[in-house]
mmCIF file of C-alpha atoms in Angstrom:
data_model
loop_
_atom_site.group_PDB
_atom_site.id
_atom_site.type_symbol
_atom_site.label_atom_id
_atom_site.label_comp_id
_atom_site.label_asym_id
_atom_site.label_seq_id
_atom_site.Cartn_x
_atom_site.Cartn_y
_atom_site.Cartn_z
ATOM 1 C CA GLY A 245 97.617 154.993 38.688
ATOM 2 C CA ALA A 246 101.128 154.145 39.017
ATOM 3 C CA GLY A 247 101.732 151.834 42.144
ATOM 4 C CA VAL A 248 104.369 152.260 45.274
ATOM 5 C CA SER A 249 108.020 152.203 44.284
ATOM 6 C CA GLN A 250 110.759 151.740 46.169
ATOM 7 C CA SER A 251 115.024 152.165 45.024
ATOM 8 C CA PRO A 252 117.290 151.537 44.417
ATOM 9 C CA ARG A 253 115.544 147.417 43.675
ATOM 10 C CA TYR A 254 119.079 146.483 44.677
ATOM 11 C CA LYS A 255 121.724 147.640 47.034
ATOM 12 C CA VAL A 256 125.132 146.130 47.703
ATOM 13 C CA ALA A 257 126.879 147.590 50.943
ATOM 14 C CA LYS A 258 130.350 146.784 52.584
ATOM 15 C CA ARG A 259 129.937 146.410 56.271
ATOM 16 C CA GLY A 260 130.072 149.738 58.551
ATOM 17 C CA GLN A 261 128.439 151.423 55.374
ATOM 18 C CA ASP A 262 125.316 153.932 55.700
ATOM 19 C CA VAL A 263 122.691 152.886 53.210
ATOM 20 C CA ALA A 264 119.334 155.400 52.216
ATOM 21 C CA LEU A 265 116.428 153.334 50.802
ATOM 22 C CA ARG A 266 113.663 155.458 49.385
ATOM 23 C CA CYS A 267 109.374 154.358 48.797
ATOM 24 C CA ASP A 268 107.093 156.767 46.591
ATOM 25 C CA PRO A 269 103.718 155.690 47.935
ATOM 26 C CA ILE A 270 100.428 155.527 45.768
ATOM 27 C CA SER A 271 100.089 159.425 45.503
ATOM 28 C CA GLY A 272 96.802 160.017 48.108
ATOM 29 C CA HIS A 273 97.834 157.504 50.843
ATOM 30 C CA VAL A 274 98.065 158.395 54.427
ATOM 31 C CA SER A 275 99.494 155.380 55.905
ATOM 32 C CA LEU A 276 103.283 154.713 54.717
ATOM 33 C CA PHE A 277 105.090 150.813 56.048
ATOM 34 C CA TRP A 278 107.943 149.716 56.376
ATOM 35 C CA TYR A 279 108.680 145.593 56.719
ATOM 36 C CA GLN A 280 111.937 143.899 56.297
ATOM 37 C CA GLN A 281 111.816 140.265 54.510
ATOM 38 C CA ALA A 282 114.814 137.949 55.401
ATOM 39 C CA LEU A 283 115.370 135.295 53.124
ATOM 40 C CA GLY A 284 112.483 132.473 53.091
ATOM 41 C CA GLN A 285 110.716 134.521 56.105
ATOM 42 C CA GLY A 286 107.170 135.992 56.140
ATOM 43 C CA PRO A 287 107.329 140.296 56.188
ATOM 44 C CA GLU A 288 108.612 141.708 58.887
ATOM 45 C CA PHE A 289 107.272 145.624 60.462
ATOM 46 C CA LEU A 290 110.035 148.233 61.056
ATOM 47 C CA THR A 291 107.678 151.036 61.314
ATOM 48 C CA TYR A 292 104.292 153.202 59.986
ATOM 49 C CA PHE A 293 104.005 156.501 59.332
ATOM 50 C CA GLN A 294 100.165 158.910 58.898
ATOM 51 C CA ASN A 295 101.620 161.588 57.105
ATOM 52 C CA GLU A 296 104.711 163.031 58.300
ATOM 53 C CA ALA A 297 103.648 161.946 61.746
ATOM 54 C CA GLN A 298 105.985 158.978 62.304
ATOM 55 C CA LEU A 299 103.078 156.535 64.660
ATOM 56 C CA ASP A 300 104.938 153.900 65.393
ATOM 57 C CA LYS A 301 108.807 153.243 65.089
ATOM 58 C CA SER A 302 108.198 149.166 67.279
ATOM 59 C CA GLY A 303 109.993 147.163 64.710
ATOM 60 C CA LEU A 304 112.740 148.721 64.324
ATOM 61 C CA PRO A 305 116.082 146.311 65.363
ATOM 62 C CA SER A 306 118.445 149.307 66.620
ATOM 63 C CA ASP A 307 119.193 152.496 66.482
ATOM 64 C CA ARG A 308 121.296 152.437 63.413
ATOM 65 C CA PHE A 309 117.227 152.205 61.504
ATOM 66 C CA PHE A 310 115.679 155.717 61.380
ATOM 67 C CA ALA A 311 113.313 156.212 58.715
ATOM 68 C CA GLU A 312 111.015 159.993 57.818
ATOM 69 C CA ARG A 313 108.560 160.963 55.940
ATOM 70 C CA PRO A 314 108.941 164.433 56.068
ATOM 71 C CA GLU A 315 106.441 165.913 53.831
ATOM 72 C CA GLY A 316 103.949 163.318 54.383
ATOM 73 C CA SER A 317 104.790 161.707 51.266
ATOM 74 C CA VAL A 318 108.319 160.144 50.227
ATOM 75 C CA SER A 319 109.524 157.942 52.723
ATOM 76 C CA THR A 320 113.243 156.998 53.720
ATOM 77 C CA LEU A 321 114.761 153.679 55.412
ATOM 78 C CA LYS A 322 118.059 155.227 56.505
ATOM 79 C CA ILE A 323 120.781 151.889 57.988
ATOM 80 C CA GLN A 324 123.351 153.586 59.660
ATOM 81 C CA ARG A 325 126.834 151.189 60.220
ATOM 82 C CA THR A 326 125.040 148.981 58.330
ATOM 83 C CA GLN A 327 125.787 144.509 59.558
ATOM 84 C CA GLN A 328 125.400 141.177 57.936
ATOM 85 C CA GLU A 329 122.456 140.919 59.602
ATOM 86 C CA ASP A 330 121.063 143.634 58.290
ATOM 87 C CA SER A 331 120.736 142.236 54.867
ATOM 88 C CA ALA A 332 117.190 141.295 53.568
ATOM 89 C CA VAL A 333 114.696 142.690 51.744
ATOM 90 C CA TYR A 334 112.388 145.876 52.749
ATOM 91 C CA LEU A 335 109.672 146.276 51.836
ATOM 92 C CA CYS A 336 107.345 149.416 51.779
ATOM 93 C CA ALA A 337 103.356 149.888 51.872
ATOM 94 C CA SER A 338 100.832 152.063 51.631
ATOM 95 C CA SER A 339 97.198 152.701 52.124
ATOM 96 C CA PRO A 340 94.325 155.483 51.406
ATOM 97 C CA GLY A 341 93.914 154.738 55.659
ATOM 98 C CA THR A 342 91.551 152.595 57.338
ATOM 99 C CA GLY A 343 89.786 149.202 56.294
ATOM 100 C CA ARG A 344 91.622 149.524 53.384
ATOM 101 C CA GLU A 345 94.078 146.752 52.246
ATOM 102 C CA GLN A 346 97.900 148.059 51.874
ATOM 103 C CA PHE A 347 99.807 148.325 48.403
ATOM 104 C CA PHE A 348 103.381 146.742 48.280
ATOM 105 C CA GLY A 349 106.045 148.284 47.050
ATOM 106 C CA PRO A 350 108.923 145.722 44.811
ATOM 107 C CA GLY A 351 111.319 145.792 47.645
ATOM 108 C CA THR A 352 114.565 146.848 48.018
ATOM 109 C CA ARG A 353 117.151 143.988 48.339
ATOM 110 C CA LEU A 354 119.890 145.259 51.261
ATOM 111 C CA THR A 355 123.603 142.622 51.073
ATOM 112 C CA VAL A 356 125.678 143.868 53.577
ATOM 113 C CA LEU A 357 128.940 142.151 52.945
ATOM 114 C CA ALA B 1057 100.929 140.423 71.462
ATOM 115 C CA GLN B 1058 99.330 138.560 67.710
ATOM 116 C CA THR B 1059 101.241 135.574 65.587
ATOM 117 C CA VAL B 1060 100.216 134.103 62.483
ATOM 118 C CA THR B 1061 101.371 130.321 62.003
ATOM 119 C CA GLN B 1062 101.572 128.667 58.767
ATOM 120 C CA SER B 1063 102.646 124.506 59.186
ATOM 121 C CA GLN B 1064 102.958 123.881 55.296
ATOM 122 C CA PRO B 1065 106.811 125.342 53.970
ATOM 123 C CA GLU B 1066 105.870 123.999 51.167
ATOM 124 C CA MET B 1067 102.887 122.615 48.556
ATOM 125 C CA SER B 1068 102.209 121.592 45.285
ATOM 126 C CA VAL B 1069 99.235 120.900 43.554
ATOM 127 C CA GLN B 1070 98.322 119.898 40.190
ATOM 128 C CA GLU B 1071 97.319 122.352 37.275
ATOM 129 C CA ALA B 1072 92.964 122.185 37.331
ATOM 130 C CA GLU B 1073 93.312 121.060 40.736
ATOM 131 C CA THR B 1074 92.381 122.010 44.524
ATOM 132 C CA VAL B 1075 94.482 123.581 47.489
ATOM 133 C CA THR B 1076 93.761 124.777 50.112
ATOM 134 C CA LEU B 1077 96.653 126.492 52.371
ATOM 135 C CA SER B 1078 95.925 126.259 56.403
ATOM 136 C CA CYS B 1079 96.371 129.285 58.654
ATOM 137 C CA THR B 1080 95.742 129.832 62.485
ATOM 138 C CA TYR B 1081 96.432 133.128 64.208
ATOM 139 C CA ASP B 1082 95.978 134.169 67.564
ATOM 140 C CA THR B 1083 94.635 137.349 69.157
ATOM 141 C CA SER B 1084 93.196 138.885 72.420
ATOM 142 C CA GLU B 1085 91.187 140.900 69.868
ATOM 143 C CA SER B 1086 87.047 140.848 69.170
ATOM 144 C CA ASN B 1087 87.247 143.218 65.597
ATOM 145 C CA TYR B 1088 90.598 142.464 63.453
ATOM 146 C CA TYR B 1089 91.302 142.228 59.267
ATOM 147 C CA LEU B 1090 92.622 138.855 57.948
ATOM 148 C CA PHE B 1091 94.328 138.718 54.512
ATOM 149 C CA TRP B 1092 95.952 136.193 52.207
ATOM 150 C CA TYR B 1093 98.955 137.418 50.121
ATOM 151 C CA LYS B 1094 100.585 136.345 47.682
ATOM 152 C CA GLN B 1095 104.406 136.441 46.649
ATOM 153 C CA PRO B 1096 105.513 135.626 43.134
ATOM 154 C CA PRO B 1097 109.408 135.196 42.269
ATOM 155 C CA SER B 1098 109.832 139.023 41.026
ATOM 156 C CA ARG B 1099 109.037 140.331 45.042
ATOM 157 C CA GLN B 1100 105.941 142.199 44.850
ATOM 158 C CA MET B 1101 103.445 141.358 47.625
ATOM 159 C CA ILE B 1102 99.709 141.309 45.808
ATOM 160 C CA LEU B 1103 96.896 140.880 48.035
ATOM 161 C CA VAL B 1104 94.547 138.446 47.331
ATOM 162 C CA ILE B 1105 91.745 138.290 49.652
ATOM 163 C CA ARG B 1106 90.887 139.711 52.893
ATOM 164 C CA GLN B 1107 88.377 138.406 55.861
ATOM 165 C CA GLU B 1108 86.656 140.740 58.336
ATOM 166 C CA ALA B 1109 86.085 138.935 61.472
ATOM 167 C CA TYR B 1110 82.669 140.401 62.664
ATOM 168 C CA LYS B 1111 81.342 139.537 58.707
ATOM 169 C CA GLN B 1112 80.505 135.770 58.910
ATOM 170 C CA GLN B 1113 80.292 135.082 55.621
ATOM 171 C CA ASN B 1114 83.458 133.752 54.378
ATOM 172 C CA ALA B 1115 84.732 136.038 51.627
ATOM 173 C CA THR B 1116 85.532 134.816 47.998
ATOM 174 C CA GLU B 1117 87.073 136.637 44.897
ATOM 175 C CA ASN B 1118 86.533 134.085 41.455
ATOM 176 C CA ARG B 1119 89.022 131.034 42.393
ATOM 177 C CA PHE B 1120 90.078 132.332 46.466
ATOM 178 C CA SER B 1121 87.823 131.812 48.728
ATOM 179 C CA VAL B 1122 88.953 131.434 52.440
ATOM 180 C CA ASN B 1123 87.223 129.451 55.141
ATOM 181 C CA PHE B 1124 87.107 131.353 58.179
ATOM 182 C CA GLN B 1125 86.708 129.568 61.699
ATOM 183 C CA LYS B 1126 87.256 132.575 64.476
ATOM 184 C CA ALA B 1127 86.383 130.747 66.893
ATOM 185 C CA ALA B 1128 88.857 127.777 66.050
ATOM 186 C CA LYS B 1129 91.067 131.042 65.303
ATOM 187 C CA SER B 1130 91.887 129.040 61.845
ATOM 188 C CA PHE B 1131 91.938 131.242 58.644
ATOM 189 C CA SER B 1132 92.356 128.717 55.460
ATOM 190 C CA LEU B 1133 93.124 129.612 51.720
ATOM 191 C CA LYS B 1134 90.993 127.573 48.888
ATOM 192 C CA ILE B 1135 92.186 127.661 45.549
ATOM 193 C CA SER B 1136 90.481 126.385 42.749
ATOM 194 C CA ASP B 1137 91.102 125.637 39.535
ATOM 195 C CA SER B 1138 95.007 126.144 39.453
ATOM 196 C CA GLN B 1139 96.588 127.657 37.643
ATOM 197 C CA LEU B 1140 100.871 128.030 36.483
ATOM 198 C CA GLY B 1141 100.297 131.537 37.293
ATOM 199 C CA ASP B 1142 99.158 130.581 41.121
ATOM 200 C CA THR B 1143 102.989 129.578 41.812
ATOM 201 C CA ALA B 1144 104.352 131.699 44.038
ATOM 202 C CA MET B 1145 104.986 132.672 47.954
ATOM 203 C CA TYR B 1146 101.414 132.571 50.216
ATOM 204 C CA PHE B 1147 101.133 134.417 53.167
ATOM 205 C CA CYS B 1148 98.969 134.963 55.684
ATOM 206 C CA ALA B 1149 98.466 137.807 57.432
ATOM 207 C CA PHE B 1150 96.524 139.827 60.926
ATOM 208 C CA SER B 1151 96.428 143.456 60.983
ATOM 209 C CA TRP B 1152 93.148 145.078 63.860
ATOM 210 C CA ASN B 1153 92.740 148.279 61.729
ATOM 211 C CA SER B 1154 93.835 147.000 58.462
ATOM 212 C CA GLY B 1155 94.955 150.212 56.804
ATOM 213 C CA ASN B 1156 96.218 151.684 59.806
ATOM 214 C CA THR B 1157 98.083 149.135 61.844
ATOM 215 C CA PRO B 1158 101.321 146.952 60.770
ATOM 216 C CA LEU B 1159 100.201 143.351 58.914
ATOM 217 C CA VAL B 1160 101.585 140.751 61.390
ATOM 218 C CA PHE B 1161 102.573 137.166 58.949
ATOM 219 C CA GLY B 1162 102.556 134.128 58.947
ATOM 220 C CA LYS B 1163 106.195 132.443 57.707
ATOM 221 C CA GLY B 1164 104.383 131.008 53.986
ATOM 222 C CA THR B 1165 103.513 128.726 52.219
ATOM 223 C CA ARG B 1166 105.297 128.428 48.542
ATOM 224 C CA LEU B 1167 102.747 126.555 46.362
ATOM 225 C CA SER B 1168 104.181 124.936 43.425
ATOM 226 C CA VAL B 1169 101.361 124.450 40.722
ATOM 227 C CA ILE B 1170 102.818 121.206 38.309
ATOM 228 C CA ALA B 1171 101.505 121.307 35.030
#
């Protein structure tokens, strides 16, 4: 079946604009994760959903970041009033559940000018 | 909090040779999972191999194997018969409940396989 997909693949935003990043997980995957990967660094956790419930949002860097997964499938990561330090690759991963690996999408590269 | 350290920012290896990538971690958990992920220049993160901490036997996956030293909190990746397609960033990662908890990543090692 299809893997995790993310859109858009590239996004350029002017400072202060709002952006929305979409993640389509593998069908049937219960868990969904968002990570932020700065240039030359490893991914860092942002937030995690189990079905539609957001169980952990401790990694969100500020209240400008908001994520949702209203029907337990597609998820959207929204960043309000983007800042230059938000420039990064945003990775989405999904998993069938306990004991299983996370499958990653190709990421969205966000550049804030 | 868990931390993962990869002390080799860059490495290179000749095609067909063997290379070992290092990783150490810190945790107070007794059971957990360790992973090596590969991220080629196209950016899609791919699982290479994983190890469950309660299993003493080192995991192997074709040309990839790990040396898991639980007491030393060390988890190195050995790539045998290196191929040009192995060129990528390699990330070591930790999770205390695979699939249901976030991964904690190291900073990565950039591996170049030279023809």
